[in-house]
Short mmCIF file of C-alpha atoms in Angstrom, two decimals:
data_model
loop_
_atom_site.label_atom_id
_atom_site.label_comp_id
_atom_site.label_asym_id
_atom_site.label_seq_id
_atom_site.Cartn_x
_atom_site.Cartn_y
_atom_site.Cartn_z
CA ASP A 1 0.00 0.00 0.00
CA ILE A 2 1.09 3.56 -0.64
CA VAL A 3 2.08 5.34 2.55
CA MET A 4 1.23 9.02 2.80
CA THR A 5 3.08 11.14 5.32
CA GLN A 6 2.36 14.70 6.37
CA THR A 7 4.37 17.34 8.19
CA PRO A 8 3.79 18.97 10.51
CA LEU A 9 1.11 17.02 12.34
CA SER A 10 -0.07 20.15 14.07
CA LEU A 11 0.16 23.83 13.28
CA SER A 12 -0.88 26.92 15.22
CA VAL A 13 -1.24 29.99 13.04
CA THR A 14 -1.90 33.66 13.66
CA PRO A 15 -4.84 34.94 11.59
CA GLY A 16 -3.66 36.64 8.43
CA GLN A 17 -0.39 34.70 8.38
CA PRO A 18 0.48 32.00 5.85
CA ALA A 19 0.56 28.28 6.52
CA SER A 20 2.07 25.37 4.67
CA ILE A 21 1.59 21.60 4.95
CA SER A 22 3.81 19.02 3.29
CA CYS A 23 2.67 15.63 2.03
CA LYS A 24 4.87 12.86 0.72
CA SER A 25 3.86 9.59 -0.92
CA SER A 26 5.87 6.36 -0.94
CA GLN A 27 5.31 5.99 -4.70
CA SER A 28 4.78 8.39 -7.54
CA LEU A 29 1.21 9.56 -8.02
CA LEU A 30 1.77 10.44 -11.68
CA HIS A 31 -0.54 8.47 -13.95
CA SER A 32 0.15 7.53 -17.56
CA ASP A 33 -2.63 9.95 -18.53
CA GLY A 34 -0.36 12.78 -17.38
CA LYS A 35 -2.40 13.65 -14.31
CA THR A 36 -1.22 13.34 -10.73
CA TYR A 37 -3.89 12.01 -8.39
CA LEU A 38 -3.19 13.86 -5.16
CA TYR A 39 -6.00 15.46 -3.22
CA TRP A 40 -6.33 17.71 -0.18
CA TYR A 41 -9.30 17.55 2.17
CA LEU A 42 -10.26 19.66 5.16
CA GLN A 43 -12.32 18.24 7.98
CA LYS A 44 -13.65 21.07 10.10
CA PRO A 45 -14.59 20.28 13.71
CA GLY A 46 -17.73 18.16 13.85
CA GLN A 47 -18.10 18.06 10.07
CA SER A 48 -17.46 15.63 7.25
CA PRO A 49 -14.38 16.10 5.06
CA GLN A 50 -14.58 18.54 2.19
CA LEU A 51 -12.51 18.51 -0.97
CA LEU A 52 -10.21 21.51 -1.30
CA ILE A 53 -7.71 20.62 -4.02
CA TYR A 54 -7.73 17.89 -6.66
CA GLU A 55 -4.98 16.69 -8.99
CA VAL A 56 -2.32 18.55 -7.00
CA SER A 57 -3.30 22.12 -7.77
CA SER A 58 -6.90 22.50 -8.97
CA ARG A 59 -9.21 24.19 -6.50
CA PHE A 60 -12.58 22.52 -6.08
CA SER A 61 -15.79 24.47 -6.58
CA GLY A 62 -16.25 27.21 -4.00
CA VAL A 63 -12.78 26.91 -2.44
CA PRO A 64 -11.25 30.33 -1.71
CA ASP A 65 -8.19 31.26 -3.71
CA ARG A 66 -6.10 31.62 -0.54
CA PHE A 67 -5.74 27.83 -0.80
CA SER A 68 -3.21 26.54 -3.31
CA GLY A 69 -1.56 23.22 -4.01
CA SER A 70 1.70 22.36 -5.67
CA GLY A 71 4.14 19.54 -6.16
CA SER A 72 4.83 16.57 -8.37
CA GLY A 73 5.69 12.90 -8.26
CA THR A 74 5.90 12.14 -4.55
CA ASP A 75 6.22 15.56 -2.89
CA PHE A 76 3.32 17.94 -2.45
CA THR A 77 2.44 21.10 -0.55
CA LEU A 78 -0.76 22.81 0.49
CA LYS A 79 -0.45 26.51 1.19
CA ILE A 80 -2.88 28.91 2.79
CA SER A 81 -1.83 32.43 1.91
CA ARG A 82 -3.64 34.14 4.81
CA VAL A 83 -5.20 31.89 7.42
CA GLU A 84 -8.68 32.78 8.60
CA ALA A 85 -10.55 31.52 11.67
CA GLU A 86 -12.79 29.33 9.49
CA ASP A 87 -9.75 27.37 8.25
CA VAL A 88 -9.31 25.47 11.51
CA GLY A 89 -9.58 21.72 11.33
CA VAL A 90 -7.63 18.71 10.16
CA TYR A 91 -6.11 18.69 6.68
CA TYR A 92 -5.59 15.37 4.94
CA CYS A 93 -3.78 14.54 1.74
CA MET A 94 -4.98 11.50 -0.17
CA GLN A 95 -3.82 9.52 -3.18
CA GLY A 96 -6.34 8.34 -5.74
CA ILE A 97 -4.22 6.32 -8.14
CA HIS A 98 -3.21 3.12 -6.38
CA LEU A 99 -5.64 0.78 -4.67
CA PRO A 100 -6.22 0.89 -1.78
CA PHE A 101 -6.62 4.64 -1.73
CA THR A 102 -4.82 6.02 1.30
CA PHE A 103 -4.68 9.17 3.39
CA GLY A 104 -2.00 10.93 5.29
CA PRO A 105 -2.37 11.03 9.08
CA GLY A 106 -3.74 14.56 9.01
CA THR A 107 -2.43 17.95 10.08
CA LYS A 108 -4.40 19.74 12.77
CA VAL A 109 -4.51 23.48 12.22
CA ASP A 110 -5.68 25.85 14.92
CA ILE A 111 -5.59 29.57 15.50
CA LYS A 112 -3.21 31.24 17.93
CA GLU B 1 -27.05 21.08 -5.13
CA VAL B 2 -25.39 17.71 -4.58
CA GLN B 3 -26.61 16.03 -1.41
CA LEU B 4 -25.69 12.68 0.10
CA VAL B 5 -27.53 11.39 3.14
CA GLU B 6 -26.40 8.27 4.97
CA SER B 7 -28.71 6.23 7.14
CA GLY B 8 -28.85 2.87 8.86
CA GLY B 9 -26.16 3.28 11.48
CA GLY B 10 -26.57 2.17 15.07
CA LEU B 11 -25.45 -0.24 17.76
CA VAL B 12 -24.86 -3.82 16.67
CA GLN B 13 -23.30 -6.86 18.34
CA PRO B 14 -20.07 -8.40 17.07
CA GLY B 15 -20.71 -10.98 14.38
CA ARG B 16 -23.99 -9.44 13.32
CA SER B 17 -24.88 -7.55 10.14
CA LEU B 18 -25.96 -4.03 9.27
CA ARG B 19 -26.83 -2.29 6.02
CA LEU B 20 -26.13 1.38 5.44
CA SER B 21 -27.84 3.43 2.77
CA CYS B 22 -26.70 6.56 0.98
CA THR B 23 -29.46 8.52 -0.72
CA ALA B 24 -28.24 10.93 -3.36
CA SER B 25 -29.79 13.96 -5.02
CA GLY B 26 -28.77 16.90 -7.14
CA PHE B 27 -26.90 14.96 -9.83
CA THR B 28 -27.41 12.09 -12.28
CA PHE B 29 -26.65 9.24 -9.90
CA GLY B 30 -26.05 6.60 -12.54
CA ASP B 31 -23.24 8.61 -14.12
CA TYR B 32 -21.02 8.40 -11.04
CA ALA B 33 -19.21 5.87 -8.94
CA MET B 34 -20.06 5.86 -5.25
CA SER B 35 -17.67 5.17 -2.42
CA TRP B 36 -17.66 4.54 1.31
CA PHE B 37 -15.13 5.76 3.86
CA ARG B 38 -14.96 5.44 7.60
CA GLN B 39 -13.40 7.20 10.55
CA ALA B 40 -12.91 5.44 13.86
CA PRO B 41 -13.39 7.63 16.94
CA GLY B 42 -10.53 10.10 17.19
CA LYS B 43 -8.75 8.57 14.20
CA GLY B 44 -8.04 9.44 10.59
CA LEU B 45 -9.88 8.60 7.40
CA GLU B 46 -9.95 5.14 5.85
CA TRP B 47 -11.24 4.21 2.40
CA VAL B 48 -13.62 1.23 2.58
CA GLY B 49 -14.56 0.59 -1.02
CA PHE B 50 -16.41 1.83 -4.05
CA ILE B 51 -18.72 0.77 -6.84
CA ARG B 52 -18.17 2.01 -10.35
CA SER B 53 -20.93 3.35 -12.55
CA LYS B 54 -22.63 1.02 -15.03
CA ALA B 55 -20.54 2.67 -17.74
CA TYR B 56 -17.51 1.13 -16.07
CA GLY B 57 -19.22 -2.18 -15.45
CA GLY B 58 -20.60 -1.44 -11.99
CA THR B 59 -17.68 -3.34 -10.52
CA THR B 60 -16.47 -2.97 -6.96
CA GLU B 61 -13.20 -2.56 -5.09
CA TYR B 62 -12.61 -3.00 -1.36
CA ALA B 63 -10.02 -2.37 1.28
CA ALA B 64 -8.35 -5.52 2.56
CA SER B 65 -9.76 -4.92 6.05
CA VAL B 66 -13.35 -5.38 4.83
CA LYS B 67 -13.00 -7.57 1.74
CA GLY B 68 -15.20 -10.65 2.00
CA ARG B 69 -17.31 -9.11 4.78
CA PHE B 70 -18.61 -5.89 3.23
CA THR B 71 -20.51 -5.52 -0.04
CA ILE B 72 -21.29 -2.31 -1.88
CA SER B 73 -24.25 -2.19 -4.26
CA ARG B 74 -26.33 0.44 -5.96
CA ASP B 75 -29.86 1.05 -7.17
CA ASP B 76 -29.66 3.66 -9.89
CA SER B 77 -33.47 3.83 -10.18
CA LYS B 78 -33.64 5.06 -6.57
CA SER B 79 -30.32 6.96 -6.47
CA ILE B 80 -29.19 4.92 -3.49
CA ALA B 81 -25.88 3.24 -2.71
CA TYR B 82 -25.67 0.54 -0.06
CA LEU B 83 -23.00 -0.83 2.21
CA GLN B 84 -23.86 -4.30 3.49
CA MET B 85 -21.67 -5.10 6.48
CA ASN B 86 -21.51 -8.70 7.67
CA SER B 87 -19.51 -10.42 10.42
CA LEU B 88 -18.97 -7.09 12.12
CA LYS B 89 -16.03 -6.66 14.47
CA THR B 90 -15.45 -4.17 17.26
CA GLU B 91 -12.78 -2.54 15.09
CA ASP B 92 -15.46 -1.66 12.51
CA THR B 93 -16.80 0.93 14.94
CA ALA B 94 -16.64 4.23 13.08
CA VAL B 95 -18.52 7.01 11.39
CA TYR B 96 -19.22 5.85 7.86
CA TYR B 97 -19.31 8.40 5.05
CA CYS B 98 -20.54 7.94 1.53
CA THR B 99 -19.06 10.02 -1.25
CA ARG B 100 -19.62 10.66 -4.90
CA ALA B 101 -16.68 9.52 -6.98
CA ILE B 102 -15.35 10.38 -10.39
CA THR B 103 -13.44 7.36 -11.59
CA THR B 104 -11.52 5.96 -14.48
CA VAL B 105 -10.51 2.32 -14.66
CA THR B 106 -7.69 2.85 -12.18
CA THR B 107 -8.16 6.25 -10.54
CA ALA B 108 -10.73 8.06 -8.45
CA ARG B 109 -11.62 11.49 -7.13
CA PHE B 110 -14.04 11.79 -4.22
CA ASP B 111 -15.72 15.16 -4.34
CA TYR B 112 -18.94 15.35 -2.31
CA TRP B 113 -19.34 13.70 1.10
CA GLY B 114 -22.36 12.93 3.21
CA GLN B 115 -22.66 13.90 6.87
CA GLY B 116 -21.87 10.36 8.04
CA THR B 117 -23.61 7.73 10.12
CA LEU B 118 -22.19 6.17 13.27
CA VAL B 119 -21.82 2.41 13.54
CA THR B 120 -20.97 1.03 16.96
CA VAL B 121 -20.06 -2.64 17.22
CA SER B 122 -20.23 -3.75 20.84
CA SER B 123 -21.68 -6.48 22.97
#
């Protein structure tokens, strides 16, 4: 199975400041179709997960442009340009190319 | 608006069965794969399995932890996906989420999630 790792596992951010989460996969997530199947989800407290970023860098419908994704192959990053109070929760990266689909352990983001 | 509503969760004894339902609305159900995930209390997310759309044969894939015990099916006429869980174990205790999935033969993207339903396996 592909192992997804995330760093840091927790992050405390001052509102208005940037934040960055790293995700690494044990195998390349680049498909022969040219796409890379890496996703970012946010699970806000008491809620179900919501898709933020798909295929490394595409923002899902309704996701604010302060969220951005980058990376390739096995190394990926989610950046929040200016953290807002509503961004608190646990961020998960997930790979969607190799069965079984697997998640990182999650990064808990809170506000200072 | 895409909506997914899970139901059927509850308390069940080890070794017994339970069937979860996921009722979908706001999109053409038959055009999409449907998937199930779970989250044990205080833990991370785990993919359980999915069923492809009829266009991709309606075939299923499962995580090793549930293969042979869980079965995913779908009724496109009712826009409902099911998760039949047999031989339940205490470690199956979790909130179960259904999701809409966009799949190819070998890849998947899970975009919309339901609110989840809690399954507790305990004697």
